[in-house]
XYZ file of C-alpha atoms in Angstrom:
696
model
C 138.782 20.983 73.212
C 141.511 23.273 74.540
C 143.872 21.861 77.219
C 142.473 22.584 80.693
C 145.897 23.582 81.975
C 146.175 26.595 79.651
C 144.025 28.888 81.848
C 146.192 30.941 84.201
C 143.615 31.321 86.964
C 143.314 28.235 89.188
C 139.582 28.747 89.793
C 138.979 28.908 86.055
C 140.930 25.657 85.595
C 138.948 24.051 88.418
C 135.577 25.122 87.009
C 136.601 23.985 83.532
C 137.621 20.623 84.977
C 134.188 20.181 86.583
C 132.495 20.871 83.259
C 134.897 18.490 81.525
C 134.109 15.678 83.994
C 130.362 16.165 83.633
C 130.656 15.984 79.856
C 133.226 13.121 79.697
C 133.840 11.641 77.218
C 133.621 14.541 74.749
C 133.507 12.911 71.321
C 132.631 13.833 67.797
C 130.134 11.285 66.436
C 131.892 11.475 63.055
C 135.227 10.242 64.478
C 136.579 6.933 63.303
C 137.302 4.249 65.914
C 140.999 5.088 65.887
C 140.316 8.820 66.258
C 137.853 8.088 69.066
C 140.438 5.994 70.935
C 143.070 8.710 70.492
C 140.670 11.410 71.704
C 139.687 9.411 74.791
C 143.359 8.815 75.596
C 144.026 12.545 75.210
C 141.201 13.298 77.626
C 142.655 10.812 80.115
C 145.972 12.646 79.748
C 144.137 15.877 80.585
C 142.650 14.200 83.644
C 146.084 13.081 84.849
C 147.407 16.585 84.165
C 144.771 17.915 86.586
C 146.180 15.616 89.268
C 149.625 17.166 88.706
C 148.392 20.789 88.736
C 150.458 23.130 90.958
C 147.330 24.494 92.697
C 145.654 22.343 95.405
C 142.152 23.388 94.326
C 142.684 22.002 90.828
C 144.276 18.801 92.141
C 141.283 18.301 94.459
C 138.930 18.841 91.534
C 140.959 16.333 89.536
C 140.577 13.772 92.335
C 136.807 14.274 92.299
C 136.672 14.085 88.516
C 138.822 10.987 88.277
C 136.724 9.235 90.942
C 133.451 10.043 89.174
C 134.779 8.843 85.824
C 136.192 5.633 87.337
C 132.876 4.870 89.045
C 130.818 5.517 85.934
C 132.999 3.903 83.263
C 135.005 1.300 85.220
C 134.289 -1.606 82.902
C 135.082 0.509 79.796
C 138.384 2.004 80.973
C 141.576 0.028 80.229
C 142.917 -1.817 83.282
C 146.291 -0.051 83.027
C 144.627 3.373 83.119
C 142.537 2.398 86.164
C 145.592 1.041 87.951
C 147.580 4.200 87.197
C 144.694 6.406 88.351
C 144.186 4.599 91.661
C 147.925 4.429 92.323
C 148.133 8.164 91.699
C 145.348 8.758 94.216
C 146.426 6.252 96.867
C 150.208 6.264 96.631
C 150.776 9.913 95.747
C 147.954 12.390 96.402
C 146.873 10.715 99.658
C 150.313 11.758 100.964
C 150.349 15.267 99.434
C 152.351 17.113 102.111
C 151.613 20.530 100.613
C 147.823 20.436 101.046
C 145.509 18.841 103.590
C 142.612 19.664 101.245
C 144.044 17.381 98.558
C 144.591 14.539 101.041
C 141.069 15.060 102.345
C 139.608 14.987 98.833
C 141.224 11.590 98.173
C 139.449 10.001 101.148
C 136.194 11.777 100.363
C 136.237 10.608 96.747
C 137.417 7.008 97.107
C 133.937 6.089 98.464
C 132.542 7.231 95.099
C 134.641 4.562 93.369
C 133.698 2.007 96.044
C 130.067 2.281 94.936
C 131.105 0.319 91.856
C 131.574 -3.281 93.028
C 133.962 -3.978 90.146
C 136.525 -1.741 91.853
C 136.681 -3.786 95.051
C 139.345 -6.376 94.102
C 141.847 -3.738 92.963
C 141.135 -1.403 95.876
C 141.484 -4.247 98.365
C 145.070 -4.653 97.168
C 145.948 -0.943 97.206
C 144.145 0.450 100.262
C 146.387 -1.125 102.994
C 149.083 1.368 101.957
C 146.933 4.071 103.590
C 146.936 2.742 107.163
C 149.157 5.523 108.517
C 146.863 8.220 107.128
C 144.668 7.611 110.166
C 147.309 9.606 112.051
C 147.292 12.598 109.675
C 147.948 15.896 111.478
C 144.781 17.407 109.973
C 141.513 16.553 111.718
C 139.438 16.860 108.549
C 141.695 14.350 106.800
C 141.307 11.891 109.687
C 137.534 12.374 109.601
C 137.452 11.689 105.852
C 139.705 8.639 106.297
C 137.408 7.050 108.903
C 134.381 7.875 106.737
C 136.117 5.951 103.964
C 136.617 2.969 106.298
C 132.920 3.115 107.186
C 132.100 3.030 103.479
C 134.412 0.047 102.967
C 132.652 -1.736 105.811
C 129.161 -0.942 104.529
C 129.794 -2.105 100.951
C 131.935 -5.045 102.157
C 134.742 -4.140 99.806
C 137.363 -5.409 102.254
C 137.972 -6.055 105.939
C 138.575 -2.606 107.371
C 141.029 -3.943 109.984
C 143.211 -5.270 107.158
C 143.432 -1.747 105.757
C 144.035 -0.160 109.157
C 144.919 -2.496 112.067
C 142.735 -2.474 115.191
C 145.693 -1.308 117.300
C 145.956 1.849 115.203
C 142.217 2.464 115.392
C 142.189 2.100 119.189
C 145.218 4.350 119.623
C 143.489 7.030 117.582
C 140.214 6.523 119.455
C 142.059 7.078 122.714
C 143.510 10.471 121.828
C 141.452 11.974 119.019
C 138.775 14.664 118.969
C 135.029 14.068 119.154
C 134.348 14.117 115.363
C 136.951 11.410 114.732
C 136.213 9.395 117.891
C 132.471 9.171 117.205
C 133.160 7.784 113.738
C 135.683 5.287 115.098
C 133.107 4.069 117.627
C 130.640 3.641 114.776
C 133.257 1.677 112.833
C 134.155 -0.596 115.756
C 130.694 -0.846 117.285
C 129.629 -4.223 115.888
C 133.028 -5.675 116.806
C 132.948 -4.751 120.488
C 129.211 -4.488 121.137
C 127.575 -7.041 118.807
C 123.935 -6.493 119.752
C 122.831 -9.427 117.577
C 124.774 -11.854 119.794
C 124.146 -13.004 123.405
C 124.855 -10.504 126.172
C 127.673 -12.675 127.557
C 129.547 -11.989 124.306
C 129.110 -8.241 124.888
C 130.873 -8.593 128.225
C 133.654 -10.750 126.771
C 134.279 -8.156 124.061
C 134.250 -5.425 126.715
C 136.968 -7.221 128.700
C 138.977 -7.751 125.511
C 138.760 -4.057 124.647
C 139.810 -3.019 128.169
C 142.795 -5.333 128.036
C 143.803 -4.085 124.581
C 143.535 -0.360 125.383
C 141.805 0.862 128.583
C 141.661 4.524 127.512
C 140.161 3.618 124.134
C 137.615 1.425 125.942
C 136.480 4.393 128.041
C 136.094 6.518 124.915
C 134.261 3.712 123.069
C 131.612 3.308 125.751
C 131.335 7.075 126.147
C 129.841 7.261 122.633
C 128.281 3.778 122.438
C 124.830 5.064 123.431
C 124.656 6.969 120.116
C 124.586 3.707 118.160
C 122.197 1.554 120.199
C 119.187 1.843 122.478
C 119.296 2.766 126.192
C 117.861 -0.693 126.879
C 120.970 -2.337 125.379
C 123.246 -0.066 127.395
C 121.369 -1.021 130.578
C 121.656 -4.724 129.667
C 125.405 -4.362 129.228
C 125.710 -2.666 132.641
C 123.848 -5.506 134.340
C 125.825 -8.132 132.405
C 129.096 -6.543 133.585
C 127.709 -6.564 137.132
C 126.930 -10.279 136.835
C 130.452 -10.878 135.530
C 132.058 -9.023 138.450
C 129.748 -10.810 140.890
C 130.814 -14.182 139.478
C 134.492 -13.272 139.890
C 133.906 -12.250 143.500
C 132.016 -15.492 144.200
C 134.909 -17.503 142.758
C 137.263 -15.607 145.038
C 135.063 -16.240 148.076
C 134.769 -19.946 147.301
C 138.533 -20.180 147.002
C 139.005 -18.347 150.316
C 136.355 -20.460 152.099
C 137.957 -23.694 150.966
C 141.401 -22.397 151.895
C 142.651 -23.382 148.482
C 145.708 -21.175 148.340
C 147.023 -22.938 145.265
C 143.826 -22.052 143.461
C 144.256 -18.419 144.445
C 147.838 -18.386 143.207
C 146.705 -19.970 140.003
C 144.031 -17.291 139.592
C 146.604 -14.562 140.146
C 148.790 -15.818 137.323
C 146.004 -16.616 134.895
C 146.398 -15.429 131.297
C 144.662 -12.232 130.273
C 141.814 -13.956 128.503
C 140.532 -15.387 131.834
C 139.084 -12.864 134.280
C 139.644 -12.858 138.037
C 139.340 -10.447 140.948
C 143.129 -10.327 141.103
C 143.182 -8.698 137.658
C 142.854 -5.163 139.013
C 143.256 -3.338 135.643
C 140.414 -5.365 134.124
C 138.203 -5.080 137.213
C 138.809 -1.344 137.452
C 138.174 -1.004 133.723
C 134.836 -2.829 133.981
C 133.708 -0.629 136.868
C 134.754 2.480 134.918
C 132.727 1.272 131.940
C 129.661 0.853 134.164
C 130.048 4.445 135.372
C 130.459 5.742 131.808
C 127.457 3.770 130.558
C 125.272 4.958 133.447
C 126.209 8.562 132.730
C 125.440 8.135 129.027
C 121.829 7.041 129.633
C 120.995 8.978 132.802
C 118.445 11.130 130.964
C 116.698 8.064 129.563
C 116.679 6.500 133.055
C 115.165 9.662 134.537
C 112.295 9.248 132.075
C 111.840 5.563 132.955
C 111.510 5.361 136.730
C 110.958 1.589 136.730
C 114.159 0.831 134.828
C 116.145 3.267 136.970
C 114.892 1.734 140.225
C 115.734 -1.750 138.934
C 119.319 -0.755 138.111
C 119.717 1.061 141.430
C 118.481 -2.000 143.363
C 120.808 -4.301 141.449
C 123.937 -2.248 142.114
C 122.961 -1.181 145.635
C 122.650 -4.844 146.621
C 126.286 -5.570 145.748
C 127.994 -2.227 146.447
C 128.974 -3.190 149.981
C 130.588 -6.406 148.781
C 132.442 -4.463 146.080
C 133.910 -2.104 148.670
C 135.050 -5.096 150.765
C 136.652 -6.808 147.783
C 138.315 -3.926 145.947
C 140.808 -1.805 147.894
C 142.862 -0.462 144.996
C 142.304 3.185 143.970
C 141.744 2.048 140.383
C 138.576 0.271 141.545
C 137.587 2.530 144.450
C 137.309 5.670 142.338
C 134.625 4.327 139.952
C 132.844 2.652 142.894
C 132.526 5.997 144.675
C 131.170 7.624 141.525
C 128.766 4.727 141.126
C 127.553 5.268 144.696
C 126.914 8.946 143.931
C 124.447 7.914 141.198
C 122.246 6.133 143.737
C 119.939 7.708 146.328
C 121.563 7.681 149.802
C 118.599 5.714 151.166
C 119.430 2.856 148.769
C 122.947 2.479 150.216
C 122.597 3.528 153.890
C 125.666 1.649 155.086
C 127.849 3.690 152.751
C 126.031 7.049 152.689
C 125.955 7.376 156.477
C 129.720 7.048 156.677
C 130.783 9.579 154.048
C 130.943 12.549 156.439
C 133.006 10.607 158.965
C 135.376 9.436 156.212
C 135.959 13.060 155.214
C 136.455 14.211 158.813
C 139.013 11.476 159.450
C 141.182 12.315 156.426
C 144.755 13.129 157.342
C 146.182 16.596 156.697
C 147.752 16.832 153.278
C 145.459 14.214 151.713
C 145.386 14.433 147.941
C 142.248 15.616 146.173
C 141.632 12.092 144.883
C 140.960 11.044 148.485
C 138.169 13.521 149.103
C 136.903 14.966 145.787
C 134.692 11.976 144.903
C 133.269 11.801 148.433
C 132.382 15.497 148.283
C 130.830 14.894 144.868
C 128.651 12.184 146.444
C 127.381 14.596 149.092
C 126.660 17.289 146.498
C 124.763 14.837 144.287
C 122.699 13.798 147.280
C 121.777 17.414 147.984
C 123.883 17.666 151.140
C 125.728 20.838 150.168
C 125.141 22.237 153.656
C 127.145 19.373 155.152
C 129.971 20.088 152.691
C 130.086 23.778 153.603
C 130.074 22.916 157.307
C 132.923 20.486 156.740
C 134.964 23.053 154.789
C 134.344 25.582 157.567
C 135.690 23.122 160.140
C 138.737 22.402 158.006
C 139.542 26.103 157.647
C 139.236 26.688 161.401
C 141.394 23.678 162.169
C 144.151 24.756 159.752
C 146.821 26.825 161.566
C 147.205 30.292 160.038
C 150.941 30.537 160.528
C 151.860 30.024 156.908
C 152.783 33.093 154.853
C 151.863 33.171 151.210
C 154.859 35.260 150.224
C 157.889 36.909 151.704
C 158.379 40.639 152.081
C 160.568 40.617 149.005
C 157.683 39.325 146.913
C 159.426 36.052 146.076
C 156.190 34.824 144.538
C 156.877 37.122 141.563
C 160.566 36.393 141.070
C 160.148 32.858 139.723
C 157.298 33.960 137.485
C 159.354 36.871 136.130
C 162.268 34.523 135.403
C 159.893 32.185 133.557
C 158.523 35.159 131.636
C 162.028 36.215 130.597
C 162.768 32.685 129.352
C 159.497 32.595 127.382
C 160.167 36.049 125.939
C 163.704 35.199 124.840
C 163.440 31.535 123.847
C 159.899 30.244 123.444
C 158.010 33.180 121.944
C 160.406 33.976 119.054
C 160.466 30.311 118.022
C 156.661 30.067 118.200
C 156.104 33.170 116.076
C 158.770 32.165 113.532
C 157.473 28.614 113.120
C 153.875 29.824 112.852
C 154.838 32.355 110.202
C 156.596 29.631 108.183
C 153.619 27.282 108.585
C 155.520 24.658 110.621
C 152.625 23.630 112.868
C 154.438 20.645 114.396
C 154.553 19.223 117.915
C 157.217 21.699 119.079
C 154.997 24.575 117.990
C 152.060 23.116 119.900
C 154.278 22.692 122.963
C 155.435 26.318 122.752
C 151.817 27.448 122.470
C 150.866 25.392 125.528
C 153.779 26.812 127.555
C 152.818 30.401 126.692
C 149.113 29.738 127.338
C 149.875 28.203 130.749
C 152.148 31.097 131.702
C 149.496 33.661 130.774
C 146.859 31.757 132.759
C 149.079 31.737 135.858
C 149.694 35.475 135.431
C 145.949 36.077 135.146
C 145.299 34.179 138.377
C 148.117 36.036 140.134
C 146.628 39.402 139.190
C 143.131 38.181 140.138
C 144.203 37.563 143.763
C 145.965 40.931 143.955
C 149.572 39.717 143.868
C 150.740 41.474 140.708
C 152.385 44.886 141.092
C 152.367 47.680 138.506
C 155.819 46.868 137.151
C 154.869 43.216 136.650
C 151.621 44.133 134.852
C 153.344 46.629 132.532
C 156.002 44.052 131.615
C 153.314 41.415 131.017
C 151.436 43.726 128.633
C 154.660 44.489 126.761
C 155.155 40.756 126.244
C 151.511 40.393 125.187
C 151.970 43.108 122.562
C 154.924 41.121 121.205
C 152.809 37.946 121.118
C 150.132 39.569 119.025
C 152.448 41.244 116.529
C 152.157 38.108 114.347
C 149.062 36.279 113.199
C 149.860 33.257 115.384
C 149.324 35.323 118.516
C 145.568 35.246 117.879
C 145.317 31.994 119.845
C 146.141 33.906 123.040
C 143.424 36.563 122.646
C 140.870 34.896 124.996
C 143.300 34.677 127.913
C 144.683 38.166 127.169
C 141.157 39.586 127.453
C 140.831 37.818 130.810
C 144.120 39.391 131.910
C 142.899 42.858 130.889
C 139.676 42.292 132.836
C 141.622 41.325 135.979
C 143.863 44.385 135.602
C 140.850 46.697 135.355
C 139.249 45.052 138.396
C 142.512 45.413 140.307
C 142.558 49.120 139.460
C 139.023 49.458 140.876
C 139.978 47.720 144.116
C 143.223 49.598 144.728
C 142.058 53.074 143.542
C 145.149 53.760 141.478
C 146.693 57.195 141.752
C 147.917 59.259 138.819
C 151.620 58.397 139.040
C 153.707 57.956 135.920
C 153.789 54.168 136.296
C 150.002 54.024 136.550
C 149.650 56.200 133.440
C 152.015 53.824 131.618
C 149.934 50.812 132.687
C 146.669 52.411 131.547
C 148.257 53.352 128.222
C 149.446 49.774 127.690
C 145.996 48.416 128.542
C 144.408 50.647 125.881
C 147.057 49.644 123.329
C 146.554 45.971 124.151
C 142.800 46.171 123.623
C 143.280 48.047 120.355
C 145.797 45.421 119.210
C 143.305 42.644 120.017
C 140.644 44.290 117.846
C 143.194 44.728 115.051
C 144.164 41.044 115.273
C 140.521 39.999 115.029
C 139.987 42.234 111.986
C 143.168 40.975 110.253
C 142.330 37.311 110.872
C 138.821 37.926 109.544
C 140.196 39.579 106.408
C 142.856 36.934 105.675
C 141.048 33.770 106.793
C 137.360 34.547 107.052
C 136.115 31.208 108.446
C 138.885 30.996 111.045
C 138.286 34.669 111.872
C 134.601 34.016 112.546
C 135.510 31.051 114.784
C 137.991 33.221 116.664
C 135.358 35.926 117.201
C 132.981 33.295 118.626
C 135.699 32.052 120.992
C 136.386 35.538 122.411
C 132.733 36.580 122.749
C 132.452 35.645 126.431
C 135.767 37.073 127.743
C 135.279 40.187 125.579
C 131.802 40.738 127.015
C 133.088 40.331 130.580
C 135.895 42.805 129.893
C 133.523 45.453 128.475
C 131.198 44.965 131.466
C 134.070 45.554 133.905
C 135.304 48.588 131.933
C 131.818 50.101 132.089
C 131.977 49.793 135.862
C 135.055 52.021 135.997
C 133.532 54.892 134.002
C 133.816 57.172 137.069
C 136.810 55.770 138.944
C 139.036 55.273 135.894
C 137.685 57.408 133.017
C 140.925 57.139 131.027
C 140.645 53.407 130.437
C 136.868 53.691 129.943
C 137.297 56.305 127.225
C 140.177 54.398 125.573
C 138.302 51.101 125.366
C 135.020 52.630 124.182
C 136.766 54.722 121.521
C 138.602 51.618 120.200
C 135.331 49.692 120.224
C 133.563 52.438 118.301
C 136.393 52.789 115.786
C 136.386 49.040 115.071
C 132.653 49.032 114.330
C 132.667 52.206 112.221
C 135.786 51.273 110.232
C 134.683 47.695 109.432
C 131.155 48.757 108.473
C 132.550 51.643 106.419
C 134.978 49.373 104.555
C 132.136 46.985 103.740
C 130.105 49.895 102.375
C 133.035 51.053 100.288
C 133.559 47.569 98.825
C 129.885 47.293 97.916
C 129.899 50.738 96.331
C 132.998 49.981 94.250
C 131.488 46.719 92.977
C 128.124 48.335 92.158
C 126.284 46.214 94.725
C 122.979 47.453 96.043
C 123.471 49.436 99.252
C 120.602 48.467 101.533
C 120.670 49.598 105.166
C 120.913 46.727 107.680
C 117.607 45.916 109.335
C 119.127 44.006 112.258
C 122.505 43.930 113.987
C 123.136 40.472 112.502
C 123.363 42.077 109.035
C 126.446 44.050 110.104
C 129.905 42.668 109.249
C 131.010 39.818 111.596
C 133.268 41.760 113.991
C 130.867 44.710 114.182
C 127.984 42.352 114.901
C 129.934 40.627 117.683
C 130.915 43.948 119.278
C 127.424 45.432 119.021
C 125.919 42.292 120.572
C 128.026 43.042 123.641
C 127.170 46.763 123.620
C 123.391 46.298 123.451
C 123.324 43.918 126.423
C 123.601 46.860 128.840
C 121.790 50.176 128.794
C 124.802 51.815 130.467
C 127.157 50.518 127.786
C 124.786 51.727 125.045
C 124.723 55.176 126.646
C 128.536 55.285 126.900
C 128.868 54.042 123.307
C 126.518 56.741 121.985
C 128.265 59.442 124.020
C 131.580 58.310 122.562
C 130.071 58.395 119.075
C 128.704 61.912 119.569
C 132.059 63.121 120.879
C 133.815 61.593 117.861
C 131.361 63.299 115.492
C 131.803 66.691 117.162
C 135.605 66.336 117.086
C 135.513 65.324 113.369
C 136.955 61.895 114.189
C 134.064 60.291 112.292
C 134.589 61.743 108.830
C 134.012 60.717 105.242
C 130.773 59.554 103.716
C 131.356 55.845 104.468
C 132.132 56.418 108.151
C 129.197 58.804 108.550
C 126.868 56.321 106.845
C 128.147 53.570 109.154
C 127.370 55.738 112.166
C 123.856 56.411 110.809
C 123.264 52.668 110.377
C 124.380 51.929 113.942
C 122.306 54.712 115.490
C 119.261 53.619 113.467
C 119.656 50.011 114.682
C 119.977 51.115 118.314
C 117.006 53.456 117.975
C 114.896 50.681 116.445
C 115.423 48.430 119.453
C 116.291 50.693 122.386
C 115.329 54.199 123.495
C 118.234 55.644 125.482
C 117.821 59.309 126.334
C 121.057 60.334 124.617
C 120.109 58.923 121.215
C 118.430 62.195 120.173
C 121.627 64.159 120.831
C 123.676 61.668 118.813
C 121.153 61.707 115.961
C 121.158 65.525 115.933
C 124.957 65.599 115.800
C 124.885 63.148 112.895
C 122.292 65.234 111.070
C 124.426 68.364 111.426
C 127.432 66.419 110.169
C 125.509 65.158 107.144
C 124.222 68.652 106.386
C 127.746 70.064 106.536
C 129.072 67.248 104.364
C 126.255 67.792 101.838
C 127.028 71.520 101.588
C 130.733 70.830 101.069
C 129.906 68.301 98.361
C 127.629 70.800 96.564
C 130.377 73.432 96.651
C 132.861 70.939 95.216
C 130.455 70.040 92.403
C 129.803 73.747 91.613
C 133.496 74.574 91.500
C 134.080 71.558 89.246
C 131.383 72.748 86.822
C 132.855 76.246 86.772
């Protein structure tokens, strides 16, 4: 057997490694025992060489291969070899800073080894070294790590909290994304919601979790319904209610007896004993009830009896809760809880909501009124809300000016823009280009994103002048000159839409500054399409995700541009021509690639068979008959002016027209088809002449 590392191509080495693992051990039946031992050792050396390969793909394949071999032949492999293999995986490759894929493969493949119970004692010793991998900067690595912990728990190889402490798990649960959080809830579920134990234990564990990490507790109960029945969730809600009721009763007894010492003692009780004075725990319990109710509201809507029972239970104590809890931490969830109930069930509260809102002092924060307004909206009293807002507007004196004559509202924003342009943006683009996706890079991205959003809103309310908009587009062109600028494409499309709408409202004249703005808008849209195409070519999966993320703002922008076909034909023509070029060029390139690789060239039967960017753009075009008409007119003009030239571009245009004709019947399609036919005829005649001259 030739050494696997001799192949130059990494994919060849990876494929060879897979075949090697499937066939392991590769032995000649005529070998002596000594030769067999030497050959097996050589093959182990090859396996370890795969784990040292310079290419991440081969190292990942080596991790998979080593895990499969260890699982299958554990009892036959020397203990020293097994120890070296697992140490290589756990102490080295699990921390491979050059490739998240390699780190991910370690945590995906360790569960393979865990299926062999003989591996558990050794793994139990080694796995605690991985506890910090829960905080890996790659989401897929964190997902794989938690999946590994779930496997450890299911096969009882070790106590998962000894591998990764509960504090770490809760911290990650608090801040992580849905894929990781859901798995963490699954991992911790039996610890904090042991459904096989009495319901009082559920409540005790709930209090413990709140006291350990309130934010993680909220996230835990947000996903808890996925791992148990709605009936258990309802039981937990009612058990928490009973717990809170008991605390209130203890407080009332103490107050009735005038036992101040008892009250003081309650106030200073340790955390493991609950009292009304423990506001963080009380507020946390009420928040959990709200979260649990939300999580099963659909199931309650289908079970009217259960819903009415829960409503009666909470309605009967809501008044007492409002008397007892005056802190905002408790009042906020209580107000949300009230909004879940019909107003008739809580008349004492529901009848006073309007008066509470009317009596709010000027300058009250949104926390004071937003939940009350939400209650009214949930109860179907939107009319009362509108009437209230109307009264507030009338009562508000209109002496305040939004901006001074010198347009001071722009000066601060322009200064911020200059700082971003000179300090933040260059650092962001440089770090992204070098692959340093650290916290500072994320902060820079957030600063730029926030600035662009503020600019968009400023333009939307008509406060951005021409000079400001031109400068903003210049900065946007700088942002998108590197691949990292792709993250700003959605908000940049929103900015372009607001600029076009502003031009419709203000009926821009034909001054030089206006012409410059329109030119920059066309360039910006063309740059956005180029960025999408480049991302798709370099990183196909990420490119497809990016196209999905811009679908909505792109569609809104095209819709607004179509509306300015008469009032602003320059921008309409520029956008439609860029749109057409993107579709024709991408489809043409795909045709050319297929032709060069001798693939069968079959015309697309639906728009979904077009290349990804072309499909996304055509989905937007075909939503409106007016946009289809403008698109076809632009295509016909391009054909007549010889802008669509070459067999691949012409074929692309034929495909697109055929797809539109198969689904829609715009009046202009015949003219476009005729122009295409003439173009094809001309091209055919030129080709024949070239062939004849070649033969001569």
